[in-house]
Tab-separated table of N, CA and C in Angstrom:
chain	number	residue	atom	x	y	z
A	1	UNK	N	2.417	-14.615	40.419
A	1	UNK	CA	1.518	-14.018	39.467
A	1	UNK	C	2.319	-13.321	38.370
A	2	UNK	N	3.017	-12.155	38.258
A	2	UNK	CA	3.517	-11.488	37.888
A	2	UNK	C	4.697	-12.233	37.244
A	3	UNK	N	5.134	-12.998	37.981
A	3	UNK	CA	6.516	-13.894	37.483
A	3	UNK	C	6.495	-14.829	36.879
A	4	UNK	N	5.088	-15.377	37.320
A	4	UNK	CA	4.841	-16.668	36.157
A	4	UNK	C	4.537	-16.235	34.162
A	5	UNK	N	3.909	-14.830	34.590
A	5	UNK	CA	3.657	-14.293	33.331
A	5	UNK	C	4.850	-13.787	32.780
A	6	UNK	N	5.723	-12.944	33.505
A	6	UNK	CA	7.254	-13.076	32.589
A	6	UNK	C	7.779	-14.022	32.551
A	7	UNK	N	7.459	-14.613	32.846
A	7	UNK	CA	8.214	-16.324	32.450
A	7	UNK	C	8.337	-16.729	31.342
A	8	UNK	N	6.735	-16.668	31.576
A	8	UNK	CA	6.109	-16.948	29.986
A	8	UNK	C	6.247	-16.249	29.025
A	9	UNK	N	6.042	-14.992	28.859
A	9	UNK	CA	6.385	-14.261	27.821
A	9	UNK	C	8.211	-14.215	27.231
A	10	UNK	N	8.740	-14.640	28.161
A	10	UNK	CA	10.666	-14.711	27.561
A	10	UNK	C	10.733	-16.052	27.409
A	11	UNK	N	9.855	-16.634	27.781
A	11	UNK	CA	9.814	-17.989	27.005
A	11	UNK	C	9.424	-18.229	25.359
A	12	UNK	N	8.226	-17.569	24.988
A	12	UNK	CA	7.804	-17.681	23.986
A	12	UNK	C	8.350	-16.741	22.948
A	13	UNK	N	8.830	-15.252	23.880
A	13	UNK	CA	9.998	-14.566	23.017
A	13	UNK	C	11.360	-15.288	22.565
A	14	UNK	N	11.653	-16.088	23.502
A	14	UNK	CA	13.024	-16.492	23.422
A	14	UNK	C	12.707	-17.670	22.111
A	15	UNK	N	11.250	-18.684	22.439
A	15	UNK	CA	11.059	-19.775	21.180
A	15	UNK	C	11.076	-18.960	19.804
A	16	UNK	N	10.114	-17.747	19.675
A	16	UNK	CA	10.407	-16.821	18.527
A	16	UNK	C	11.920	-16.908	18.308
A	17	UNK	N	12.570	-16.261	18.716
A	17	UNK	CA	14.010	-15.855	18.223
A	17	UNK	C	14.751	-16.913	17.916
A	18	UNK	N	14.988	-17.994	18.541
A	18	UNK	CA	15.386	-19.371	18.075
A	18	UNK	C	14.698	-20.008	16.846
A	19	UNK	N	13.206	-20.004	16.486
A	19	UNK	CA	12.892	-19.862	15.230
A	19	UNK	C	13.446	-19.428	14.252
A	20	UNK	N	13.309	-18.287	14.467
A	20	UNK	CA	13.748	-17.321	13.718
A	20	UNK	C	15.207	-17.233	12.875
A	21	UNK	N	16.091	-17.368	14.398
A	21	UNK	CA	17.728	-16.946	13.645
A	21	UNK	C	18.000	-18.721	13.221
A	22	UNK	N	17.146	-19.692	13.664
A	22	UNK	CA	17.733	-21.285	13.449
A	22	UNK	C	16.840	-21.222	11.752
A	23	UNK	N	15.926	-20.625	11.326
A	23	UNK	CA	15.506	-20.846	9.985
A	23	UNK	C	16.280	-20.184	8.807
A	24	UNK	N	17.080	-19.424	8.877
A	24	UNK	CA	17.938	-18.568	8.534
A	24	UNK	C	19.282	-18.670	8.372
A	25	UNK	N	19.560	-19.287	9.857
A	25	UNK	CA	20.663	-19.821	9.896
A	25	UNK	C	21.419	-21.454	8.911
A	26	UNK	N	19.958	-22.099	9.257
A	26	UNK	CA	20.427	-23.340	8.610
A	26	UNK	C	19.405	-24.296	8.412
A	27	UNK	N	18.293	-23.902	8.181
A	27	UNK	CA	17.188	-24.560	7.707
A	27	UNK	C	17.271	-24.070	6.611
A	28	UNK	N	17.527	-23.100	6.056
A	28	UNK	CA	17.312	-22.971	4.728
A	28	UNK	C	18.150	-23.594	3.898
A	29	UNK	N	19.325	-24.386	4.113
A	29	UNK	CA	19.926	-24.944	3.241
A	29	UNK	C	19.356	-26.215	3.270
A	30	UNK	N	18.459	-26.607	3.794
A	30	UNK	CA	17.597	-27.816	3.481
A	30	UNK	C	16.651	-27.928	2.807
A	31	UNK	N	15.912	-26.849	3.127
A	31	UNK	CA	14.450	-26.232	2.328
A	31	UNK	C	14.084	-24.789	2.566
A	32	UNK	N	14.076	-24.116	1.418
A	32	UNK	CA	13.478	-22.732	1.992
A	32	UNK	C	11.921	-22.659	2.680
A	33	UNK	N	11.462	-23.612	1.808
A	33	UNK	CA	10.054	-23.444	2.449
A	33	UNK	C	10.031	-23.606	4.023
A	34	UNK	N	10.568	-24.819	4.516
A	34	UNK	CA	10.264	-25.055	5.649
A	34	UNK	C	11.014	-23.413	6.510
A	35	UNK	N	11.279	-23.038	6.239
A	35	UNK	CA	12.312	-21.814	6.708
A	35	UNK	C	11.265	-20.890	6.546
A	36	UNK	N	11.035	-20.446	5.799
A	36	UNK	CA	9.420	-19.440	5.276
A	36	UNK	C	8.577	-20.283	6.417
A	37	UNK	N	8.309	-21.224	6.655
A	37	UNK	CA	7.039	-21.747	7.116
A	37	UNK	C	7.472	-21.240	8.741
A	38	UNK	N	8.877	-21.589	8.878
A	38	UNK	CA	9.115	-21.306	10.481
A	38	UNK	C	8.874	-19.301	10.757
A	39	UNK	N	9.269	-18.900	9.790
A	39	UNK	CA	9.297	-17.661	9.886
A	39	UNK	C	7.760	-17.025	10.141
A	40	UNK	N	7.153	-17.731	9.136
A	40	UNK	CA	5.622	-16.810	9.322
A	40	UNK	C	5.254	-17.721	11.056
A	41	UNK	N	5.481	-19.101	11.647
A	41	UNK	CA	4.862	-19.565	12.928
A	41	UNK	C	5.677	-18.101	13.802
A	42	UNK	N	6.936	-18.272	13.779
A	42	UNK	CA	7.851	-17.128	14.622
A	42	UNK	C	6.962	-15.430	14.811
A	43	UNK	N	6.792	-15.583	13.200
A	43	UNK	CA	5.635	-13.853	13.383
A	43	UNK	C	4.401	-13.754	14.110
A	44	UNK	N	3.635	-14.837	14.121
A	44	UNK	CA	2.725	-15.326	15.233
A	44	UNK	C	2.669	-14.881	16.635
A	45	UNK	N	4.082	-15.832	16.917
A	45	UNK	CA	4.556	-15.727	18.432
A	45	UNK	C	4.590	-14.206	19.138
A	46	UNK	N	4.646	-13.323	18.796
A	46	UNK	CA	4.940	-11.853	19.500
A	46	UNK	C	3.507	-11.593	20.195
A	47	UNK	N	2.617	-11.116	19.303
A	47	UNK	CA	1.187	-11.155	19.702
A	47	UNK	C	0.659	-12.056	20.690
A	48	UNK	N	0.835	-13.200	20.529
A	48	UNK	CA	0.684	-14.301	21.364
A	48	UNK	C	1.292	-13.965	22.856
A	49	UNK	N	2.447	-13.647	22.796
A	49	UNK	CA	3.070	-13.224	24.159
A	49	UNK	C	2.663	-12.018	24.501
A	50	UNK	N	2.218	-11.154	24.105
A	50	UNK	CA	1.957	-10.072	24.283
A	50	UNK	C	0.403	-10.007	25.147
A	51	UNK	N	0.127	-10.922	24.943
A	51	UNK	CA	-1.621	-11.119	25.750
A	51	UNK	C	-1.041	-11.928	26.642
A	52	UNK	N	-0.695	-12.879	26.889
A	52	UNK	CA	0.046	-13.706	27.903
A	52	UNK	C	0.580	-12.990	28.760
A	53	UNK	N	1.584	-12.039	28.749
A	53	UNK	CA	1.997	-11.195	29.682
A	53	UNK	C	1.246	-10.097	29.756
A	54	UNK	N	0.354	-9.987	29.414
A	54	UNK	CA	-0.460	-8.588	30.036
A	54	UNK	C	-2.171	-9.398	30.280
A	55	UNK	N	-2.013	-10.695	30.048
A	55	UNK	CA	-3.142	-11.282	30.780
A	55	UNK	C	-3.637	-11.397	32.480
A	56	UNK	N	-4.448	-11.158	33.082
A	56	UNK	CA	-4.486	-10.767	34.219
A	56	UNK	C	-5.244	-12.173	34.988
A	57	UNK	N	-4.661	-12.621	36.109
A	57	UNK	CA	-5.137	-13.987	36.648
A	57	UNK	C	-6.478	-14.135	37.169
A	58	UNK	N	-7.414	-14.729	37.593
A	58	UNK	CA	-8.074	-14.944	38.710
A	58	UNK	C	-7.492	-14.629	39.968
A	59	UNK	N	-6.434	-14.891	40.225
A	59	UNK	CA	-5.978	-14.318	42.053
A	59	UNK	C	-5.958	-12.391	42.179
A	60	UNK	N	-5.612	-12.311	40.854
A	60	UNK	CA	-5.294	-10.998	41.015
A	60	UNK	C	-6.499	-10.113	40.885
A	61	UNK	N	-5.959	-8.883	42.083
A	61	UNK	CA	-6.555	-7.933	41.906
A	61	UNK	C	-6.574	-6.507	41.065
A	62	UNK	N	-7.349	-5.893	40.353
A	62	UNK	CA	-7.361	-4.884	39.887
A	62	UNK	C	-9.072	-4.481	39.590
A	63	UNK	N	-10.209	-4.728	40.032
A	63	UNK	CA	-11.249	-3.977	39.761
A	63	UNK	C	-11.319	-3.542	41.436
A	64	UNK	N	-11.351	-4.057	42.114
A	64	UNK	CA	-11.835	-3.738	43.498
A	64	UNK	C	-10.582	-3.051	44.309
A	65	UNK	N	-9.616	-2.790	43.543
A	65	UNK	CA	-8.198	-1.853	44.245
A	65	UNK	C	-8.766	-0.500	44.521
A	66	UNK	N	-8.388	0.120	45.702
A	66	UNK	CA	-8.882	0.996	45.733
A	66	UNK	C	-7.719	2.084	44.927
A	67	UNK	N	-8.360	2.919	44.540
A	67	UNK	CA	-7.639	4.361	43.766
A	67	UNK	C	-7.060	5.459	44.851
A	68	UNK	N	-6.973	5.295	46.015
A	68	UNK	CA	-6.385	6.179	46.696
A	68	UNK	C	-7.324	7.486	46.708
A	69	UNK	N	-8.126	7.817	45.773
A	69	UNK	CA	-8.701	8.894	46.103
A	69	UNK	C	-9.933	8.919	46.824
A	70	UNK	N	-10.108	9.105	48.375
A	70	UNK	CA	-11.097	8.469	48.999
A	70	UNK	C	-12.887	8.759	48.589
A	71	UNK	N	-12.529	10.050	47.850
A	71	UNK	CA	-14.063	10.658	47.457
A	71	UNK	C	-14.337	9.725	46.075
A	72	UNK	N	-13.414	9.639	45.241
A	72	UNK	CA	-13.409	8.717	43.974
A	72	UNK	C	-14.012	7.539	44.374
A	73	UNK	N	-13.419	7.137	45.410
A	73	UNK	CA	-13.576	5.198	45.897
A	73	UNK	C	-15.516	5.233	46.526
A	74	UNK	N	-15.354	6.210	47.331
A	74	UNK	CA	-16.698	6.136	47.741
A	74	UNK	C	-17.679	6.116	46.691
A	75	UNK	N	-17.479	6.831	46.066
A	75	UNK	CA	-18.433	7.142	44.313
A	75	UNK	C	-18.697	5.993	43.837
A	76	UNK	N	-17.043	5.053	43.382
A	76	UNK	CA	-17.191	4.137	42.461
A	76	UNK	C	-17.992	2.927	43.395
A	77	UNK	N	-17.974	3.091	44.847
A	77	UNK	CA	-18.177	2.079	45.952
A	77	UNK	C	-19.646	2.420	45.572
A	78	UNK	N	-20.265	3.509	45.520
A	78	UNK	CA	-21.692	3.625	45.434
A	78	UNK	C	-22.232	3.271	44.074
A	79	UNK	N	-21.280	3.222	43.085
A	79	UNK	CA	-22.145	2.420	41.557
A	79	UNK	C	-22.314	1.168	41.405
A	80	UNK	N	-21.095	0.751	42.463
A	80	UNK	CA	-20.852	-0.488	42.404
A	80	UNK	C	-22.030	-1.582	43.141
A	81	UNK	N	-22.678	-0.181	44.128
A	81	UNK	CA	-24.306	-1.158	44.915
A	81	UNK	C	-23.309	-1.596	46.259
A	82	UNK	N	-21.838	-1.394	46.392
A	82	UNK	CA	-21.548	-1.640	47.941
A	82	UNK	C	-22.332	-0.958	48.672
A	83	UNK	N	-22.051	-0.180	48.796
A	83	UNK	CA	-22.729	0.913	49.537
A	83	UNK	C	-23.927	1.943	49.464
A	84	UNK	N	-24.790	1.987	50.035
A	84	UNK	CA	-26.315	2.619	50.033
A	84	UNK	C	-25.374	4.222	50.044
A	85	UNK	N	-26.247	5.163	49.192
A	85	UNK	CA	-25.590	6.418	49.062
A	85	UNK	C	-26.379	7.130	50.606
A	86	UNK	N	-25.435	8.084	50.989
A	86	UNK	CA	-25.502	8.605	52.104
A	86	UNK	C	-27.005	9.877	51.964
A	87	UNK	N	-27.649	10.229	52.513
A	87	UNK	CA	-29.156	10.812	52.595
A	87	UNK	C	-28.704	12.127	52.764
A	88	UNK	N	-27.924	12.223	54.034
A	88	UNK	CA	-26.820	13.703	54.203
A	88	UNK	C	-28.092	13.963	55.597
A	89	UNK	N	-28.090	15.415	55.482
A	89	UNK	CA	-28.968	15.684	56.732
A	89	UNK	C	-30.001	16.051	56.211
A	90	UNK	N	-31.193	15.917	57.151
A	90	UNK	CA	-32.475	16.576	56.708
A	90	UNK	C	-32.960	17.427	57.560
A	91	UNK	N	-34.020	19.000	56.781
A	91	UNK	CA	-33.773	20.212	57.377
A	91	UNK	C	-34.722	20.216	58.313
Protein backbone atom coordinates (compact mmCIF):
# COMPACT_ATOMS: atom_id res chain seq x y z
CA UNK A 1 0.00 0.00 0.00
CA UNK A 2 2.16 2.56 1.29
CA UNK A 3 5.09 1.44 -0.97
CA UNK A 4 3.39 1.18 -4.02
CA UNK A 5 2.43 4.90 -3.52
CA UNK A 6 6.10 5.96 -2.90
CA UNK A 7 6.95 4.28 -5.72
CA UNK A 8 4.95 6.16 -7.56
CA UNK A 9 5.43 9.40 -6.44
CA UNK A 10 9.70 9.12 -6.98
CA UNK A 11 8.76 7.89 -10.04
CA UNK A 12 6.91 10.73 -11.39
CA UNK A 13 9.26 13.07 -9.28
CA UNK A 14 12.19 11.52 -10.70
CA UNK A 15 10.23 11.78 -14.67
CA UNK A 16 9.81 15.64 -13.59
CA UNK A 17 13.46 16.19 -12.95
CA UNK A 18 14.71 14.36 -16.00
CA UNK A 19 12.35 16.65 -17.93
CA UNK A 20 13.37 19.22 -16.59
CA UNK A 21 17.36 19.24 -16.33
CA UNK A 22 17.22 17.10 -20.10
CA UNK A 23 15.18 20.39 -21.57
CA UNK A 24 17.76 22.68 -20.43
CA UNK A 25 20.37 20.70 -20.77
CA UNK A 26 20.07 19.92 -24.43
CA UNK A 27 16.84 20.23 -25.93
CA UNK A 28 17.17 23.58 -26.18
CA UNK A 29 19.78 23.63 -28.65
CA UNK A 30 17.34 22.04 -30.94
CA UNK A 31 14.32 24.04 -30.21
CA UNK A 32 13.49 26.25 -27.43
CA UNK A 33 10.02 25.70 -27.77
CA UNK A 34 10.02 22.12 -27.43
CA UNK A 35 12.12 22.83 -24.13
CA UNK A 36 9.39 25.48 -22.88
CA UNK A 37 6.84 22.85 -23.83
CA UNK A 38 8.76 20.11 -21.67
CA UNK A 39 9.10 22.55 -18.91
CA UNK A 40 5.49 23.70 -18.48
CA UNK A 41 4.46 19.24 -18.88
CA UNK A 42 7.44 18.92 -15.92
CA UNK A 43 5.41 21.85 -13.81
CA UNK A 44 2.36 19.68 -14.06
CA UNK A 45 4.02 16.66 -12.69
CA UNK A 46 4.48 17.80 -8.85
CA UNK A 47 0.75 18.23 -8.14
CA UNK A 48 0.06 15.18 -9.91
CA UNK A 49 2.34 13.25 -7.51
CA UNK A 50 1.33 14.89 -4.78
CA UNK A 51 -2.35 13.31 -4.87
CA UNK A 52 -0.88 10.01 -5.91
CA UNK A 53 1.06 9.73 -2.84
CA UNK A 54 -1.31 10.97 -0.44
CA UNK A 55 -4.12 9.07 -2.31
CA UNK A 56 -5.62 6.53 -0.03
CA UNK A 57 -6.50 2.80 -1.46
CA UNK A 58 -9.57 0.73 -1.15
CA UNK A 59 -7.62 -1.89 1.15
CA UNK A 60 -6.77 0.72 3.40
CA UNK A 61 -7.96 1.68 6.47
CA UNK A 62 -8.56 5.05 7.98
CA UNK A 63 -12.40 5.88 8.69
CA UNK A 64 -13.16 2.89 10.89
CA UNK A 65 -9.50 3.04 12.87
CA UNK A 66 -10.16 3.35 16.08
CA UNK A 67 -8.70 6.73 17.86
CA UNK A 68 -7.53 5.15 20.96
CA UNK A 69 -9.72 7.23 22.95
CA UNK A 70 -12.27 4.71 24.15
CA UNK A 71 -15.07 7.36 25.18
CA UNK A 72 -14.31 9.22 21.68
CA UNK A 73 -14.70 5.74 19.73
CA UNK A 74 -17.88 4.87 21.52
CA UNK A 75 -19.40 8.40 20.55
CA UNK A 76 -18.18 8.29 17.01
CA UNK A 77 -19.41 4.31 17.14
CA UNK A 78 -22.84 5.78 18.18
CA UNK A 79 -23.14 8.44 15.10
CA UNK A 80 -21.99 6.10 13.09
CA UNK A 81 -25.59 3.83 13.87
CA UNK A 82 -23.00 0.85 15.07
CA UNK A 83 -24.17 0.94 18.09
CA UNK A 84 -27.71 1.65 19.81
CA UNK A 85 -26.81 4.45 22.50
CA UNK A 86 -26.79 3.04 25.97
CA UNK A 87 -30.39 4.02 28.11
CA UNK A 88 -28.03 4.06 31.41
CA UNK A 89 -30.23 3.12 34.44
CA UNK A 90 -33.70 3.83 35.19
CA UNK A 91 -34.90 5.28 38.63
Amino acid sequence: MYARRRHAYFLLMGGCLVLFVSAWAFVRLWSVPVAVGMCVVAMVIPPLAAVVANRRGPEDRWWDDPSGDPQSDEWWDELDGKRKPDPGPRP
